[in-house]
Amino acid sequence: MRHSTLPPDPAGDRHWRGDARLATGCALGFLVLTLLVDGEAGTLTLTRALLWLALSATLFVVLLPHRVTAGPGWLTVDSPLQRRTVHTDALTVVRQYGDVSTRLVLRDTYGQWLELDPRVLVANPLLWHELDTGIRRSMERGTLRQGTGVRRHLGHLIDDETARSVLRASGIS
């Protein structure tokens, strides 16, 4: 028997595929409707068709959510335009900004940083587990200078949401 040396599958946002399909459907729906309306009005030209295509592509890029994946010691956020990765076991800063639309900012000792929506962590406990494990390692190593309060706050939010989900699934709540 041969043992694989590949790392285990990374944890990922389990809702990303559905959200990406929704973004694709909205962009394609917009393209089809604009081409139909423009064609029915008799004003569809190649230039206008290319304009509608460009606007649909822009709509897709705006609606496509960032893809968040994590593994032992790392967390990555992929957007259509860039990819950012931080070493979660070498974090220096964990900050949360904003009141209405909060953003979580992570910075590591290698100068890498990324920003993500904390709701992704709330909806995906495996992602949170990987990040929390990395934050704890950073605290043990002494690299984390700011962010222990944010970790506790997020941990409470995620625990509360997990408990609500269990109660809903069991029919108690």
Short mmCIF file of C-alpha atoms in Angstrom, two decimals:
data_model
loop_
_atom_site.label_atom_id
_atom_site.label_comp_id
_atom_site.label_asym_id
_atom_site.label_seq_id
_atom_site.Cartn_x
_atom_site.Cartn_y
_atom_site.Cartn_z
CA MET A 1 0.00 0.00 0.00
CA ARG A 2 1.30 3.44 -1.00
CA HIS A 3 0.73 6.46 1.22
CA SER A 4 0.09 9.80 -0.39
CA THR A 5 2.26 12.72 0.66
CA LEU A 6 -0.29 15.24 -0.52
CA PRO A 7 -1.72 17.55 2.13
CA PRO A 8 -5.35 17.05 3.12
CA ASP A 9 -7.98 18.87 1.09
CA PRO A 10 -8.18 22.50 2.11
CA ALA A 11 -11.31 23.82 3.78
CA GLY A 12 -13.35 26.05 1.52
CA ASP A 13 -16.46 28.19 1.47
CA ARG A 14 -19.24 25.63 1.00
CA HIS A 15 -21.61 28.29 -0.36
CA TRP A 16 -19.21 29.69 -2.98
CA ARG A 17 -20.32 27.47 -5.88
CA GLY A 18 -23.96 28.41 -5.42
CA ASP A 19 -23.08 32.10 -5.18
CA ALA A 20 -20.90 31.82 -8.29
CA ARG A 21 -23.77 30.14 -10.17
CA LEU A 22 -26.08 32.96 -9.08
CA ALA A 23 -23.58 35.58 -10.33
CA THR A 24 -23.28 33.72 -13.64
CA GLY A 25 -27.06 33.44 -14.00
CA CYS A 26 -27.59 37.13 -13.27
CA ALA A 27 -24.92 38.20 -15.75
CA LEU A 28 -26.22 35.86 -18.47
CA GLY A 29 -29.82 36.89 -17.78
CA PHE A 30 -28.84 40.54 -18.09
CA LEU A 31 -27.03 39.85 -21.37
CA VAL A 32 -29.92 37.89 -22.88
CA LEU A 33 -32.54 40.43 -21.81
CA THR A 34 -30.59 43.42 -23.08
CA LEU A 35 -29.88 41.72 -26.42
CA LEU A 36 -33.55 40.73 -26.77
CA VAL A 37 -34.87 44.19 -25.93
CA ASP A 38 -32.31 45.90 -28.14
CA GLY A 39 -32.96 43.44 -30.97
CA GLU A 40 -36.74 43.82 -30.65
CA ALA A 41 -36.37 47.61 -30.81
CA GLY A 42 -34.34 47.24 -34.01
CA THR A 43 -31.34 49.06 -32.57
CA LEU A 44 -29.00 46.12 -32.01
CA THR A 45 -25.65 46.59 -33.70
CA LEU A 46 -22.32 44.87 -33.23
CA THR A 47 -21.07 47.82 -31.16
CA ARG A 48 -24.13 47.73 -28.90
CA ALA A 49 -23.88 43.93 -28.55
CA LEU A 50 -20.25 44.30 -27.45
CA LEU A 51 -21.29 47.02 -25.00
CA TRP A 52 -23.95 44.70 -23.49
CA LEU A 53 -21.39 41.91 -23.31
CA ALA A 54 -18.90 44.18 -21.52
CA LEU A 55 -21.57 45.34 -19.06
CA SER A 56 -22.58 41.73 -18.40
CA ALA A 57 -18.96 40.77 -17.75
CA THR A 58 -18.64 43.71 -15.35
CA LEU A 59 -21.81 42.63 -13.56
CA PHE A 60 -20.38 39.12 -13.23
CA VAL A 61 -17.12 40.40 -11.73
CA VAL A 62 -19.02 42.61 -9.27
CA LEU A 63 -21.39 39.83 -8.17
CA LEU A 64 -18.85 37.00 -8.02
CA PRO A 65 -17.94 36.46 -4.36
CA HIS A 66 -14.36 36.07 -3.24
CA ARG A 67 -13.36 32.44 -2.79
CA VAL A 68 -11.91 31.69 0.63
CA THR A 69 -9.87 28.53 1.28
CA ALA A 70 -7.71 27.52 4.22
CA GLY A 71 -5.37 24.78 5.22
CA PRO A 72 -2.87 24.12 8.00
CA GLY A 73 -1.03 27.42 8.47
CA TRP A 74 -2.52 29.39 5.57
CA LEU A 75 -5.65 31.21 4.39
CA THR A 76 -6.26 32.40 0.83
CA VAL A 77 -8.81 34.81 -0.64
CA ASP A 78 -9.23 34.64 -4.43
CA SER A 79 -11.01 37.40 -6.29
CA PRO A 80 -11.37 37.72 -10.06
CA LEU A 81 -8.46 40.16 -10.11
CA GLN A 82 -6.04 38.92 -7.44
CA ARG A 83 -5.10 36.21 -4.97
CA ARG A 84 -3.94 36.96 -1.45
CA THR A 85 -2.54 34.45 1.04
CA VAL A 86 -1.43 34.86 4.63
CA HIS A 87 0.39 32.48 6.94
CA THR A 88 -2.10 32.10 9.78
CA ASP A 89 0.51 30.64 12.10
CA ALA A 90 2.64 33.80 11.70
CA LEU A 91 0.02 36.54 12.03
CA THR A 92 0.94 39.92 13.47
CA VAL A 93 -2.44 41.68 13.22
CA VAL A 94 -6.08 40.59 13.18
CA ARG A 95 -8.42 43.59 12.90
CA GLN A 96 -12.10 44.02 12.25
CA TYR A 97 -13.28 47.22 10.57
CA GLY A 98 -16.71 48.65 10.02
CA ASP A 99 -20.05 48.46 11.74
CA VAL A 100 -22.56 47.72 8.99
CA SER A 101 -20.33 45.93 6.49
CA THR A 102 -17.52 44.53 8.59
CA ARG A 103 -14.20 43.41 7.13
CA LEU A 104 -11.59 41.26 8.76
CA VAL A 105 -7.99 42.21 7.96
CA LEU A 106 -5.16 39.73 8.57
CA ARG A 107 -1.45 40.58 8.29
CA ASP A 108 1.45 38.16 8.71
CA THR A 109 5.15 38.47 9.55
CA TYR A 110 6.06 38.10 5.86
CA GLY A 111 4.28 41.35 4.95
CA GLN A 112 1.34 39.59 3.31
CA TRP A 113 -2.18 40.74 4.12
CA LEU A 114 -5.74 39.99 3.12
CA GLU A 115 -9.24 41.18 3.79
CA LEU A 116 -12.37 39.06 4.06
CA ASP A 117 -15.98 39.18 5.13
CA PRO A 118 -16.32 37.57 8.58
CA ARG A 119 -19.73 36.17 7.55
CA VAL A 120 -17.81 33.63 5.43
CA LEU A 121 -16.21 32.33 8.62
CA VAL A 122 -19.56 32.26 10.44
CA ALA A 123 -21.10 30.22 7.61
CA ASN A 124 -18.11 27.85 7.32
CA PRO A 125 -16.92 26.46 10.66
CA LEU A 126 -14.08 24.52 9.00
CA LEU A 127 -12.58 27.76 7.66
CA TRP A 128 -12.93 29.31 11.11
CA HIS A 129 -11.24 26.27 12.69
CA GLU A 130 -8.21 26.62 10.40
CA LEU A 131 -7.96 30.36 11.06
CA ASP A 132 -8.49 29.99 14.82
CA THR A 133 -5.81 27.28 14.99
CA GLY A 134 -3.40 29.57 13.14
CA ILE A 135 -4.23 32.53 15.40
CA ARG A 136 -3.58 30.38 18.47
CA ARG A 137 -0.20 29.31 17.04
CA SER A 138 0.64 32.96 16.35
CA MET A 139 -0.21 33.79 19.96
CA GLU A 140 1.96 30.91 21.22
CA ARG A 141 4.89 32.07 19.07
CA GLY A 142 4.43 35.68 20.19
CA THR A 143 4.01 37.15 16.72
CA LEU A 144 0.40 38.32 17.18
CA ARG A 145 0.47 41.89 18.48
CA GLN A 146 -3.18 42.87 17.86
CA GLY A 147 -6.28 40.78 17.52
CA THR A 148 -6.93 38.52 20.49
CA GLY A 149 -10.16 40.42 21.24
CA VAL A 150 -11.30 40.04 17.64
CA ARG A 151 -10.62 36.29 17.84
CA ARG A 152 -12.74 35.96 20.99
CA HIS A 153 -15.56 38.04 19.48
CA LEU A 154 -15.60 36.01 16.26
CA GLY A 155 -15.42 32.78 18.23
CA HIS A 156 -18.54 33.77 20.21
CA LEU A 157 -20.38 34.77 17.02
CA ILE A 158 -19.54 31.50 15.30
CA ASP A 159 -20.39 29.39 18.36
CA ASP A 160 -23.75 31.17 18.69
CA GLU A 161 -24.59 30.65 15.01
CA THR A 162 -23.55 26.99 15.17
CA ALA A 163 -25.78 26.45 18.20
CA ARG A 164 -28.71 28.15 16.42
CA SER A 165 -28.15 25.95 13.37
CA VAL A 166 -28.15 22.79 15.48
CA LEU A 167 -31.34 23.87 17.25
CA ARG A 168 -33.04 24.69 13.92
CA ALA A 169 -31.98 21.37 12.40
CA SER A 170 -33.27 19.44 15.41
CA GLY A 171 -36.60 21.28 15.36
CA ILE A 172 -36.16 22.73 18.84
CA SER A 173 -36.07 26.35 17.73
#
